[in-house]
Amino acid sequence: MTTSCENWVFLGDSLTEGIGAGRDNYVSELAKLLRADATVNHAVHDIRLRDVNPLTFNPYIRTNLAGFLDADRHDGGDALWLWNLASEGRFIDGDRQWLPLLSNLAPGRVFIYRGSLESVIRPAAVFDQAWPAWVPRSWRGLVTLDPRCFFSRGGARRIKQVLIDDLKQRTRKRLLASRPGRPLYDAATIDAHYVALLEALRPLGAGIYILGLIGPDEDCFPGSAAQFATVNARLRAIARSFGAEFIDWAADGEFQREVQPWRCRDGFHPTREGAQILARVLRRRLNADVPH
């Protein structure tokens, strides 16, 4: 008896990898939906890989990848593998590092959700280092002033986190009000990295899906919504020029109905419920492309 195997690959940052100890993400939720679908009569395996620094991860073991495998218990031979290669704090220019792996996987589908981290409007001091003297040095990084996704469950630790986060948000908004901020990458730079990535993926012959950016909460990230809209318009055009499919999550009716509960308190990352919403939208859009 012969068996078949298909690989789908997901590229992105923390919005695809997930955050916190649970790493709730739409890729894993999509795997659950496919396993529960009676019309999908093969195993669906969910594997997450990310690069790590071997010096900080474990100085005694030479390791540059960390991963988690959620294997389908009902493995009957034929299988669909969902490879989540997203990694928090990494940018689109790093995705080409996965090409040797992708060449061997020969994925049938590649999904790209890139540009959110790069498009958030940051205080000008992040780039020119002209920080006011009153801003603590430990707050002067790229994301160190971003809102916390969640706090500790209780006690003095939670109180401390709440107070510090409030001060950081007041500081960040004051900095943005005093001088115009800008994104880490402008839209043209994101374009260039997307084109380079898509050109590198072209020889694989995979179906390419560019996932439209979902703008962050405007109160948490002032000015970012307009930048996200600009980037999305350009990503749609890039998808068209490469024969890729552009999936605009934010335009989906289900997403629009349930948009309020989908975010963490930082106004940026999906909660578990948010990941489930995104997975349902993606599953519906992929209905004809799922092997049965």
Coordinates of N, CA, C and O in Angstrom, one line a residue, residues 104-184:
N104 N 13.5 20.6 0.4 CA 13.3 19.2 0.7 C 11.8 18.8 1.0 O 11.4 17.7 0.7
L105 N 11.1 19.7 1.7 CA 9.7 19.5 2.0 C 8.9 19.5 0.7 O 7.8 18.9 0.7
A106 N 9.3 20.3 -0.3 CA 8.5 20.5 -1.5 C 7.0 20.8 -1.1 O 6.1 20.0 -1.5
P107 N 6.8 21.9 -0.4 CA 5.4 22.1 0.1 C 4.4 22.4 -1.0 O 4.7 22.9 -2.1
G108 N 3.2 21.9 -0.8 CA 2.1 22.2 -1.8 C 1.6 23.6 -1.6 O 1.1 24.2 -2.6
R109 N 1.7 24.1 -0.4 CA 1.2 25.5 -0.1 C 2.2 26.2 0.8 O 2.8 25.6 1.7
V110 N 2.4 27.5 0.6 CA 3.2 28.3 1.5 C 2.3 29.5 1.8 O 1.8 30.2 0.9
F111 N 2.2 29.8 3.1 CA 1.4 30.9 3.6 C 2.3 31.9 4.3 O 3.2 31.5 5.1
I112 N 2.1 33.2 3.9 CA 3.0 34.2 4.5 C 2.2 35.3 5.1 O 1.3 35.9 4.5
Y113 N 2.5 35.5 6.4 CA 1.8 36.5 7.2 C 2.9 37.4 7.7 O 3.4 37.2 8.9
R114 N 3.4 38.3 6.9 CA 4.5 39.2 7.2 C 4.2 40.6 7.0 O 3.4 41.0 6.2
G115 N 4.9 41.5 7.8 CA 4.8 42.9 7.7 C 4.2 43.6 8.9 O 4.3 44.9 9.0
S116 N 3.5 42.9 9.8 CA 2.9 43.5 10.9 C 3.9 44.2 11.9 O 3.8 45.3 12.2
L117 N 4.8 43.3 12.3 CA 5.9 43.8 13.2 C 6.7 45.0 12.6 O 7.0 45.9 13.3
E118 N 6.9 44.9 11.3 CA 7.7 45.9 10.6 C 6.9 47.2 10.4 O 7.5 48.2 10.1
S119 N 5.5 47.1 10.4 CA 4.7 48.3 10.0 C 4.2 49.1 11.2 O 3.6 50.2 10.9
V120 N 4.3 48.6 12.4 CA 3.9 49.4 13.5 C 4.6 50.7 13.6 O 5.9 50.8 13.4
I121 N 3.9 51.8 13.9 CA 4.6 53.1 14.0 C 5.3 53.2 15.4 O 4.7 53.0 16.4
R122 N 6.6 53.4 15.3 CA 7.4 53.5 16.5 C 7.9 54.9 16.8 O 8.0 55.7 15.8
P123 N 8.2 55.2 18.0 CA 8.7 56.6 18.3 C 10.0 56.9 17.5 O 10.8 56.0 17.3
A124 N 10.2 58.1 17.1 CA 11.3 58.5 16.3 C 12.6 58.2 17.1 O 13.7 57.8 16.4
A125 N 12.6 58.2 18.4 CA 13.9 58.0 19.1 C 14.4 56.5 19.0 O 15.6 56.3 19.2
V126 N 13.5 55.6 18.6 CA 13.9 54.2 18.4 C 15.0 54.2 17.2 O 15.9 53.4 17.3
F127 N 14.8 55.1 16.3 CA 15.7 55.1 15.1 C 16.9 56.1 15.2 O 18.0 55.7 14.8
D128 N 16.7 57.2 15.8 CA 17.8 58.2 15.9 C 18.5 58.2 17.3 O 19.5 58.9 17.5
Q129 N 17.9 57.5 18.2 CA 18.4 57.4 19.6 C 18.5 58.7 20.3 O 19.2 58.8 21.3
A130 N 17.7 59.6 19.9 CA 17.6 60.9 20.6 C 16.5 60.8 21.7 O 15.5 61.6 21.6
W131 N 16.8 60.0 22.6 CA 15.8 59.8 23.7 C 15.9 60.9 24.7 O 17.0 61.3 25.1
P132 N 14.8 61.3 25.2 CA 14.8 62.3 26.3 C 15.5 61.7 27.5 O 15.4 60.4 27.7
A133 N 16.2 62.5 28.3 CA 16.9 61.9 29.4 C 16.1 61.2 30.4 O 16.5 60.3 31.2
W134 N 14.8 61.6 30.5 CA 13.9 61.0 31.5 C 13.4 59.6 31.1 O 12.8 58.9 32.0
V135 N 13.7 59.1 29.9 CA 13.2 57.8 29.5 C 14.3 56.8 30.0 O 15.4 56.8 29.6
P136 N 13.9 55.8 30.9 CA 14.9 54.8 31.4 C 15.6 54.1 30.2 O 14.9 53.8 29.2
R137 N 16.8 53.8 30.4 CA 17.6 53.1 29.3 C 17.0 51.8 29.0 O 17.1 51.3 27.8
S138 N 16.5 51.1 29.9 CA 15.9 49.7 29.7 C 14.6 49.8 28.8 O 14.1 48.8 28.4
W139 N 14.1 51.0 28.6 CA 12.9 51.2 27.8 C 13.2 51.6 26.4 O 12.2 51.9 25.6
R140 N 14.4 51.7 26.0 CA 14.8 52.3 24.8 C 15.0 51.3 23.6 O 15.7 51.6 22.7
G141 N 14.3 50.2 23.6 CA 14.5 49.2 22.6 C 13.3 49.3 21.6 O 12.4 50.2 21.7
L142 N 13.4 48.5 20.6 CA 12.4 48.5 19.5 C 11.0 48.2 20.0 O 10.0 48.9 19.7
V143 N 10.8 47.2 20.9 CA 9.5 46.7 21.3 C 9.3 46.9 22.8 O 8.3 46.5 23.4
T144 N 10.3 47.4 23.5 CA 10.2 47.5 25.0 C 9.2 48.4 25.5 O 8.8 48.3 26.7
L145 N 8.7 49.3 24.7 CA 7.6 50.2 25.1 C 6.2 49.7 24.6 O 5.2 50.3 24.9
D146 N 6.2 48.6 23.9 CA 4.9 48.1 23.5 C 4.1 47.6 24.7 O 4.6 47.1 25.7
P147 N 2.8 47.6 24.6 CA 1.9 47.1 25.7 C 2.2 45.6 25.9 O 2.5 44.9 25.0
R148 N 2.1 45.3 27.2 CA 2.2 43.8 27.6 C 0.9 43.1 27.1 O -0.2 43.6 27.0
C149 N 1.2 41.9 26.6 CA 0.1 41.0 26.2 C -0.8 40.6 27.3 O -2.0 40.5 27.2
F150 N -0.2 40.3 28.5 CA -1.0 39.9 29.6 C -0.1 40.1 30.9 O 1.1 40.4 30.8
F151 N -0.8 40.0 32.0 CA -0.1 40.2 33.3 C -0.1 38.9 34.1 O -0.8 38.0 33.7
S152 N 0.7 38.9 35.1 CA 0.7 37.7 36.0 C -0.7 37.6 36.7 O -1.5 38.6 36.7
R153 N -1.0 36.5 37.2 CA -2.3 36.2 37.7 C -2.7 37.0 38.9 O -3.9 37.3 39.2
G154 N -1.8 37.4 39.7 CA -2.1 38.1 41.0 C -1.0 38.5 41.8 O 0.2 38.2 41.4
G155 N -1.2 39.1 42.9 CA -0.2 39.5 43.8 C 0.6 40.7 43.5 O 0.3 41.5 42.6
A156 N 1.7 40.9 44.2 CA 2.5 42.1 44.0 C 3.1 42.1 42.6 O 3.3 43.2 42.0
R157 N 3.5 41.0 42.0 CA 4.0 40.9 40.7 C 3.1 41.6 39.7 O 3.5 42.3 38.8
R158 N 1.8 41.2 39.8 CA 0.9 41.8 38.8 C 0.7 43.3 39.0 O 0.7 44.0 38.0
I159 N 0.7 43.7 40.2 CA 0.5 45.2 40.5 C 1.7 45.9 39.9 O 1.6 47.0 39.2
K160 N 2.9 45.4 40.1 CA 4.1 46.0 39.5 C 4.0 46.0 38.0 O 4.3 47.1 37.4
Q161 N 3.6 44.9 37.4 CA 3.5 44.9 35.9 C 2.5 45.9 35.4 O 2.8 46.6 34.4
V162 N 1.4 46.0 36.1 CA 0.3 46.9 35.6 C 0.8 48.4 35.7 O 0.6 49.2 34.8
L163 N 1.5 48.7 36.8 CA 2.0 50.1 37.0 C 3.1 50.4 36.0 O 3.0 51.5 35.4
I164 N 4.0 49.5 35.8 CA 5.1 49.8 34.8 C 4.5 49.9 33.4 O 4.9 50.7 32.6
D165 N 3.6 49.0 33.0 CA 3.0 49.0 31.7 C 2.3 50.3 31.5 O 2.4 50.9 30.4
D166 N 1.6 50.8 32.5 CA 0.9 52.1 32.3 C 1.8 53.2 32.1 O 1.6 54.1 31.2
L167 N 2.9 53.2 32.8 CA 3.9 54.3 32.6 C 4.6 54.2 31.2 O 4.8 55.2 30.6
K168 N 4.8 53.0 30.8 CA 5.4 52.8 29.4 C 4.5 53.3 28.3 O 4.9 53.9 27.4
Q169 N 3.2 53.0 28.5 CA 2.2 53.4 27.5 C 2.1 54.9 27.4 O 1.9 55.6 26.4
R170 N 2.1 55.6 28.6 CA 2.1 57.0 28.7 C 3.3 57.6 28.0 O 3.3 58.6 27.3
T171 N 4.5 57.0 28.3 CA 5.7 57.4 27.7 C 5.7 57.3 26.2 O 6.1 58.2 25.5
R172 N 5.3 56.1 25.7 CA 5.3 55.9 24.2 C 4.4 56.9 23.5 O 4.7 57.5 22.5
K173 N 3.2 57.1 24.0 CA 2.2 58.0 23.4 C 2.7 59.5 23.5 O 2.5 60.3 22.5
R174 N 3.4 59.8 24.6 CA 4.0 61.1 24.7 C 5.1 61.3 23.6 O 5.2 62.4 23.0
L175 N 5.9 60.3 23.4 CA 7.0 60.4 22.4 C 6.4 60.5 21.0 O 6.9 61.3 20.2
L176 N 5.3 59.8 20.7 CA 4.7 59.8 19.4 C 4.1 61.2 19.2 O 4.0 61.6 18.0
A177 N 3.5 61.8 20.2 CA 2.9 63.1 20.1 C 3.9 64.2 19.9 O 3.6 65.2 19.3
S178 N 5.1 64.0 20.5 CA 6.1 65.1 20.4 C 6.9 65.1 19.1 O 7.3 66.2 18.6
R179 N 7.1 63.9 18.5 CA 7.8 63.9 17.2 C 7.1 62.8 16.4 O 6.8 61.7 16.9
P180 N 6.9 63.0 15.1 CA 6.3 61.9 14.2 C 7.2 60.6 14.3 O 8.4 60.7 14.1
G181 N 6.5 59.5 14.5 CA 7.1 58.2 14.5 C 7.1 57.7 13.0 O 6.7 58.3 12.1
R182 N 7.7 56.5 12.9 CA 7.7 55.8 11.6 C 7.8 54.3 11.8 O 8.2 53.8 12.9
P183 N 7.5 53.5 10.8 CA 7.6 52.0 11.0 C 9.1 51.6 10.8 O 9.9 52.4 10.3
L184 N 9.4 50.4 11.3 CA 10.7 49.9 11.1 C 11.1 49.7 9.6 O 12.2 50.1 9.2

